Amino acid sequence: MLEKQNLLGLTQVKLKKFFSDLNEKPFRTKQIMQWIYHQGALDFGDMHNFSKDLRQKLQAIASIELPEVTSINNSKDGVIKWVIKLGEENHIETVYIPQKDRGTLCISSQVGCSLACTFCSTGYQGFNRNLQNHEIIAQVLIAQNHLKDKNKRISNVVFMGMGEPLLNESPVYDACDILLDDWAFGLSRRRVTVSSSGIVPALKRMSDTVPVSLAISLHAPNDELRDILVPINKKYPIKELMKACHYYLNAGTQERHVMFEYVMLKGVNDSIEQAQELSKLINFWFQGESAKVNLIPFNPFPETKYTTSNDIAIDKFQDILYRSGIRTTTRRTRGDDVDAACGQLAGKVVDKSRRSAGRD
């Protein structure tokens, strides 16, 4: 018996081909996307503008399946974390962060992560596999269906959960396509952000493929320190990364922006000298261009050797960047009481990389 085609996560182009192969008219694509993403329908039987024959045919060969949610954790500050089971005892985590003017959903792109950034809880879990299209989009649909009952909405989606998005390119690009599609979630390109540790060749491909916002996990002002904090830097050092960011800014016809994320680690990367070095780096490469820095107070997890920079150090660091003309913000820690803050997402990963076994 053939496995049913899960229609969740198929782009408009792929759905048109699916219906064409069934000798159905192209307008069926718009209908089913609106049923799934606007109405939250998961049963073909509920799609009353389809003929009975088409509904029966779809039930025989296709499905709209969401993975199992094993727990929903509500933080005291309004953050919501979903733990989602993906078989083989693997779990990923998805986080909703409500703010006064928006609601941001942080989604995962892999089960675990292979990059081993030393300050990130996900990196300590090892790596199992990439997520498929439908598993990425399922996170958004699960959250959207849950939030509707609470009169809350998703205004922004960020690929800042578990995994490195640019090591799972095709599914991530398809997911971005669906997030931007008016027949699906209809988000603007500036409200969808892909965060990368700096996979330079993929970053260039993304620049030409999906017109979304870019965040770069920088975390150090020089190669010597970044080699330790973000080991992929040994393969794609800062100079190559900065060139790729320039390529991104100048790709396409619409104005683009790049945000550099910088986690604040006490006594590691938070000194006045390092702030001055970072300001020189950013100004050298992006003088007069649309780039900003987002300082992130480190969020501890059990296995870590790092501690969080104190407020005075963070304020001084931000002030140096600001005085050098760099737009700089400090991210407020949210959801840390349910381990949903930045860098704390761990899920449950059956590690196939054998890396987690070697941790001390």
Coordinates of C-alpha atoms in Angstrom, one line a residue:
M1 CA 0.0 0.0 0.0
L2 CA 1.4 3.4 -1.0
E3 CA 2.0 5.9 1.7
K4 CA -0.4 8.8 1.6
Q5 CA 0.9 12.2 0.5
N6 CA 0.9 14.7 3.4
L7 CA -0.3 17.9 1.8
L8 CA 0.9 20.0 4.7
G9 CA 4.0 21.9 3.8
L10 CA 3.6 21.6 0.0
T11 CA 4.1 25.0 -1.7
Q12 CA 1.6 26.5 -4.1
V13 CA 3.6 25.3 -7.0
K14 CA 3.8 21.7 -5.7
L15 CA 0.1 21.6 -4.9
K16 CA -0.8 22.8 -8.4
K17 CA 1.1 19.9 -9.8
F18 CA -0.5 17.5 -7.3
F19 CA -4.0 18.6 -8.5
S20 CA -3.0 18.6 -12.1
D21 CA -1.9 15.0 -11.8
L22 CA -5.5 14.3 -10.5
N23 CA -6.9 16.2 -13.6
E24 CA -8.3 18.9 -11.3
K25 CA -8.4 22.6 -12.1
P26 CA -5.7 24.9 -10.7
F27 CA -8.2 26.8 -8.4
R28 CA -8.3 23.7 -6.2
T29 CA -4.9 24.8 -4.9
K30 CA -6.2 28.1 -3.5
Q31 CA -9.2 26.3 -2.0
I32 CA -7.2 23.7 -0.1
M33 CA -4.5 26.1 1.1
Q34 CA -7.2 28.4 2.5
W35 CA -8.9 25.4 4.2
I36 CA -5.6 24.3 5.8
Y37 CA -4.0 27.6 6.7
H38 CA -7.0 30.0 7.1
Q39 CA -9.6 27.7 8.5
G40 CA -7.4 25.1 10.2
A41 CA -9.2 22.2 8.5
L42 CA -7.4 18.8 8.7
D43 CA -10.2 16.6 7.4
F44 CA -11.0 16.6 3.7
G45 CA -14.6 15.7 4.6
D46 CA -15.0 19.3 6.0
M47 CA -14.1 20.9 2.7
H48 CA -17.6 21.4 1.4
N49 CA -16.7 23.2 -1.8
F50 CA -15.0 20.0 -3.0
S51 CA -17.1 17.5 -4.8
K52 CA -17.9 14.2 -3.0
D53 CA -15.8 12.3 -5.5
L54 CA -12.8 14.6 -4.9
R55 CA -13.1 14.4 -1.2
Q56 CA -13.2 10.6 -1.4
K57 CA -10.2 10.6 -3.7
L58 CA -8.2 12.8 -1.4
Q59 CA -9.0 10.7 1.6
A60 CA -7.7 7.7 -0.3
I61 CA -4.4 9.1 -1.5
A62 CA -3.6 12.1 0.7
S63 CA -3.6 13.4 4.3
I64 CA -3.1 16.5 6.4
E65 CA -1.3 15.3 9.4
L66 CA 0.1 17.2 12.4
P67 CA 2.7 15.5 14.7
E68 CA 1.8 14.8 18.4
V69 CA 2.2 17.6 20.9
T70 CA 3.5 15.9 24.1
S71 CA 3.4 19.0 26.3
I72 CA 2.5 22.7 26.3
N73 CA 4.4 24.8 28.9
N74 CA 3.2 28.3 29.8
S75 CA 5.7 30.7 31.3
K76 CA 4.7 33.3 33.9
D77 CA 5.6 36.0 31.4
G78 CA 3.2 34.7 28.7
V79 CA 5.7 32.7 26.7
I80 CA 4.3 29.3 25.4
K81 CA 6.5 26.3 24.6
W82 CA 5.3 23.3 22.7
V83 CA 7.2 20.0 22.8
I84 CA 6.5 18.1 19.7
K85 CA 7.2 14.4 19.1
L86 CA 8.6 13.3 15.8
G87 CA 9.0 9.6 16.2
E88 CA 12.1 7.6 17.3
E89 CA 11.8 9.3 20.7
N90 CA 12.8 12.6 19.0
H91 CA 11.3 15.8 20.2
I92 CA 11.6 19.4 19.0
E93 CA 10.5 22.6 20.7
T94 CA 8.6 25.6 19.4
V95 CA 8.2 28.8 21.3
Y96 CA 5.7 31.7 21.1
I97 CA 6.8 35.1 22.5
P98 CA 4.0 37.6 23.0
Q99 CA 4.8 41.3 22.9
K100 CA 2.8 44.5 23.0
D101 CA 2.9 45.1 19.2
R102 CA 3.5 41.6 17.9
G103 CA 3.6 37.8 18.6
T104 CA 6.8 36.0 17.5
L105 CA 6.9 32.3 16.9
C106 CA 10.4 30.6 17.1
I107 CA 10.5 27.4 15.1
S108 CA 13.0 24.6 14.7
S109 CA 14.5 23.3 11.5
Q110 CA 16.4 20.2 12.7
V111 CA 16.2 17.6 15.4
G112 CA 19.2 18.7 17.4
C113 CA 22.1 20.5 15.8
S114 CA 25.5 19.4 14.4
L115 CA 27.3 22.8 14.8
A116 CA 28.2 22.4 18.5
C117 CA 28.1 26.1 19.5
T118 CA 29.5 25.9 23.0
F119 CA 26.9 28.3 24.6
C120 CA 23.8 26.6 23.2
S121 CA 21.8 23.9 24.9
T122 CA 20.6 22.4 21.6
G123 CA 24.2 21.8 20.6
Y124 CA 24.7 19.7 23.7
Q125 CA 22.0 17.3 22.5
G126 CA 23.8 16.2 19.4
F127 CA 22.0 15.8 16.0
N128 CA 19.6 13.3 14.6
R129 CA 18.1 14.5 11.3
N130 CA 16.7 17.4 9.3
L131 CA 13.0 18.3 9.5
Q132 CA 10.8 17.8 6.5
N133 CA 8.6 20.5 4.9
H134 CA 5.5 19.4 6.7
E135 CA 7.3 19.1 10.1
I136 CA 8.4 22.7 9.9
I137 CA 5.1 24.1 8.8
A138 CA 3.3 21.9 11.3
Q139 CA 4.9 24.0 14.1
V140 CA 3.3 27.1 12.8
L141 CA -0.1 25.5 12.3
I142 CA -0.1 23.9 15.8
A143 CA 0.7 27.3 17.4
Q144 CA -1.8 29.2 15.2
N145 CA -4.6 26.8 16.0
H146 CA -3.8 27.0 19.8
L147 CA -3.5 30.8 19.8
K148 CA -6.8 31.4 18.0
D149 CA -8.7 30.3 21.1
K150 CA -6.8 32.8 23.1
N151 CA -7.3 35.7 20.7
K152 CA -3.6 35.9 20.0
R153 CA -1.9 35.9 16.6
I154 CA 1.5 35.1 15.0
S155 CA 2.9 38.3 13.4
N156 CA 6.5 37.1 13.0
V157 CA 8.2 33.8 12.5
V158 CA 11.9 33.3 13.2
F159 CA 14.0 30.2 12.4
M160 CA 15.8 30.5 15.7
G161 CA 14.8 27.2 17.3
M162 CA 16.6 23.9 17.2
G163 CA 19.1 23.4 14.4
E164 CA 20.9 25.3 11.7
P165 CA 18.3 26.3 9.0
L166 CA 20.9 26.6 6.2
L167 CA 22.0 23.0 6.7
N168 CA 18.4 22.0 5.7
E169 CA 17.9 24.3 2.7
S170 CA 15.1 23.0 0.6
P171 CA 12.5 22.3 3.3
V172 CA 13.4 25.7 4.9
Y173 CA 13.0 27.5 1.6
D174 CA 9.6 25.8 1.0
A175 CA 8.5 26.7 4.5
C176 CA 9.4 30.4 3.9
D177 CA 7.5 30.3 0.6
I178 CA 4.4 29.1 2.5
L179 CA 4.8 31.6 5.3
L180 CA 4.9 34.4 2.7
D181 CA 2.1 33.0 0.5
D182 CA -1.2 35.0 0.8
W183 CA -3.1 31.8 0.4
A184 CA -1.4 30.4 3.5
F185 CA 0.0 32.6 6.3
G186 CA 0.5 35.8 4.3
L187 CA 3.4 37.2 6.3
S188 CA 5.5 40.0 4.9
R189 CA 9.2 39.2 4.0
R190 CA 10.4 41.4 6.9
R191 CA 8.4 39.4 9.4
V192 CA 10.1 36.1 8.5
T193 CA 13.7 35.7 9.7
V194 CA 16.2 33.0 9.0
S195 CA 19.0 32.8 11.6
S196 CA 22.3 31.2 10.6
S197 CA 25.7 30.6 12.2
G198 CA 27.3 31.3 8.9
I199 CA 27.0 28.5 6.3
V200 CA 28.5 30.8 3.6
P201 CA 27.6 28.9 0.3
A202 CA 24.1 28.3 1.5
L203 CA 23.7 31.9 2.7
K204 CA 24.5 33.0 -0.9
R205 CA 21.9 30.6 -2.3
M206 CA 19.3 31.8 0.2
S207 CA 19.9 35.4 -0.8
D208 CA 18.8 34.5 -4.4
T209 CA 16.0 32.2 -3.4
V210 CA 13.8 33.6 -0.6
P211 CA 13.4 37.3 0.2
V212 CA 13.2 37.0 3.9
S213 CA 15.1 38.7 6.7
L214 CA 18.5 37.5 7.9
A215 CA 20.1 37.1 11.3
I216 CA 23.7 36.0 11.8
S217 CA 24.9 34.3 15.0
L218 CA 28.1 36.2 15.4
H219 CA 28.9 36.2 19.1
A220 CA 32.6 37.2 18.8
P221 CA 34.5 40.1 17.2
N222 CA 37.4 38.1 15.9
D223 CA 38.2 34.6 14.5
E224 CA 40.2 33.5 17.5
L225 CA 37.3 33.7 19.9
R226 CA 34.6 32.8 17.3
D227 CA 36.5 29.5 16.5
I228 CA 35.8 28.5 20.1
L229 CA 32.2 29.7 20.5
V230 CA 30.9 29.0 17.0
P231 CA 33.2 26.2 15.6
I232 CA 31.8 26.5 12.0
N233 CA 33.9 29.7 11.9
K234 CA 37.0 27.5 11.3
K235 CA 35.5 26.6 7.9
Y236 CA 33.8 29.9 7.1
P237 CA 35.8 32.7 9.0
I238 CA 34.4 36.2 9.7
K239 CA 35.8 37.8 6.5
E240 CA 34.0 35.2 4.3
L241 CA 30.9 35.6 6.4
M242 CA 30.9 39.4 6.1
K243 CA 31.3 39.1 2.3
A244 CA 28.3 36.7 2.2
C245 CA 26.2 39.2 4.2
H246 CA 27.1 41.9 1.7
Y247 CA 25.9 39.7 -1.0
Y248 CA 22.6 39.2 0.8
L249 CA 22.1 42.9 1.3
N250 CA 22.6 43.6 -2.4
A251 CA 20.6 40.6 -3.8
G252 CA 17.2 41.4 -5.2
T253 CA 15.5 44.8 -5.8
Q254 CA 13.9 45.4 -2.4
E255 CA 15.8 46.9 0.6
R256 CA 17.2 44.2 2.9
H257 CA 18.6 44.2 6.5
V258 CA 21.0 42.0 8.4
M259 CA 21.0 41.6 12.2
F260 CA 24.0 40.3 14.1
E261 CA 23.2 38.3 17.2
Y262 CA 25.7 38.5 20.0
V263 CA 25.2 36.4 23.2
M264 CA 26.7 38.1 26.2
L265 CA 29.0 35.7 28.1
K266 CA 30.6 37.0 31.3
G267 CA 34.4 37.4 31.1
V268 CA 34.4 35.8 27.6
N269 CA 33.2 38.3 25.0
D270 CA 31.7 41.2 27.0
S271 CA 34.7 43.5 27.6
I272 CA 35.0 47.1 26.6
E273 CA 37.9 46.2 24.3
Q274 CA 35.7 43.5 22.6
A275 CA 32.9 46.0 22.2
Q276 CA 35.3 48.4 20.5
E277 CA 36.6 45.6 18.3
L278 CA 33.0 44.6 17.3
S279 CA 32.1 48.2 16.5
K280 CA 35.2 48.5 14.2
L281 CA 34.2 45.2 12.5
I282 CA 30.6 46.2 11.8
N283 CA 31.5 49.8 10.7
F284 CA 34.3 48.5 8.4
W285 CA 32.0 46.2 6.6
F286 CA 28.6 47.9 6.8
Q287 CA 29.2 51.7 7.1
G288 CA 26.0 53.3 5.9
E289 CA 24.2 50.0 5.2
S290 CA 21.3 48.4 7.0
A291 CA 22.9 46.4 9.8
K292 CA 22.3 46.2 13.5
V293 CA 23.4 44.3 16.5
N294 CA 21.1 42.4 19.0
L295 CA 22.8 41.7 22.3
I296 CA 21.4 38.6 24.0
P297 CA 21.9 38.0 27.7
F298 CA 23.1 34.4 28.1
N299 CA 20.5 31.9 29.3
P300 CA 22.1 29.2 31.5
F301 CA 21.4 25.5 31.1
P302 CA 22.7 22.6 33.3
E303 CA 25.7 21.5 31.3
T304 CA 27.1 24.9 30.6
K305 CA 30.4 26.4 31.8
Y306 CA 29.3 30.0 31.0
T307 CA 27.6 32.6 33.1
T308 CA 25.6 35.7 32.1
S309 CA 27.2 39.1 31.7
N310 CA 25.9 41.5 34.4
D311 CA 23.6 44.4 33.5
I312 CA 26.4 47.0 33.9
A313 CA 28.7 45.1 31.4
I314 CA 25.8 44.8 28.9
D315 CA 24.9 48.4 29.2
K316 CA 28.5 49.6 28.7
F317 CA 28.9 47.2 25.7
Q318 CA 25.7 48.5 24.1
D319 CA 26.7 52.1 24.7
I320 CA 30.0 51.7 22.9
L321 CA 28.3 50.2 19.9
Y322 CA 25.6 52.9 20.0
R323 CA 28.1 55.7 20.2
S324 CA 29.9 54.3 17.2
G325 CA 26.7 54.7 15.1
I326 CA 25.6 51.1 15.2
R327 CA 21.9 50.4 15.9
T328 CA 21.9 48.1 18.9
T329 CA 19.2 46.5 21.0
T330 CA 19.4 44.2 24.0
R331 CA 17.0 41.3 24.0
R332 CA 14.8 40.9 27.1
T333 CA 15.0 37.4 28.5
R334 CA 11.6 35.7 28.2
G335 CA 10.4 32.2 29.0
D336 CA 13.5 31.1 31.0
D337 CA 11.3 29.6 33.8
V338 CA 10.1 26.9 31.3
D339 CA 13.5 26.6 29.5
A340 CA 12.1 28.5 26.5
A341 CA 14.6 31.3 26.4
C342 CA 17.2 31.8 23.6
G343 CA 19.8 29.1 23.7
Q344 CA 17.8 26.9 26.1
L345 CA 15.8 24.8 23.6
A346 CA 16.9 21.2 23.9
G347 CA 13.9 18.9 23.1
K348 CA 14.9 15.3 23.2
V349 CA 17.3 14.0 20.6
V350 CA 18.5 10.5 19.7
D351 CA 22.0 11.7 18.9
K352 CA 23.4 10.1 15.7
S353 CA 26.5 12.4 15.6
R354 CA 28.0 10.7 18.7
R355 CA 29.0 14.1 19.8
S356 CA 27.0 14.3 23.0
A357 CA 28.6 11.2 24.4
G358 CA 31.9 13.0 24.4
R359 CA 30.8 15.9 26.6
D360 CA 32.4 16.3 30.0

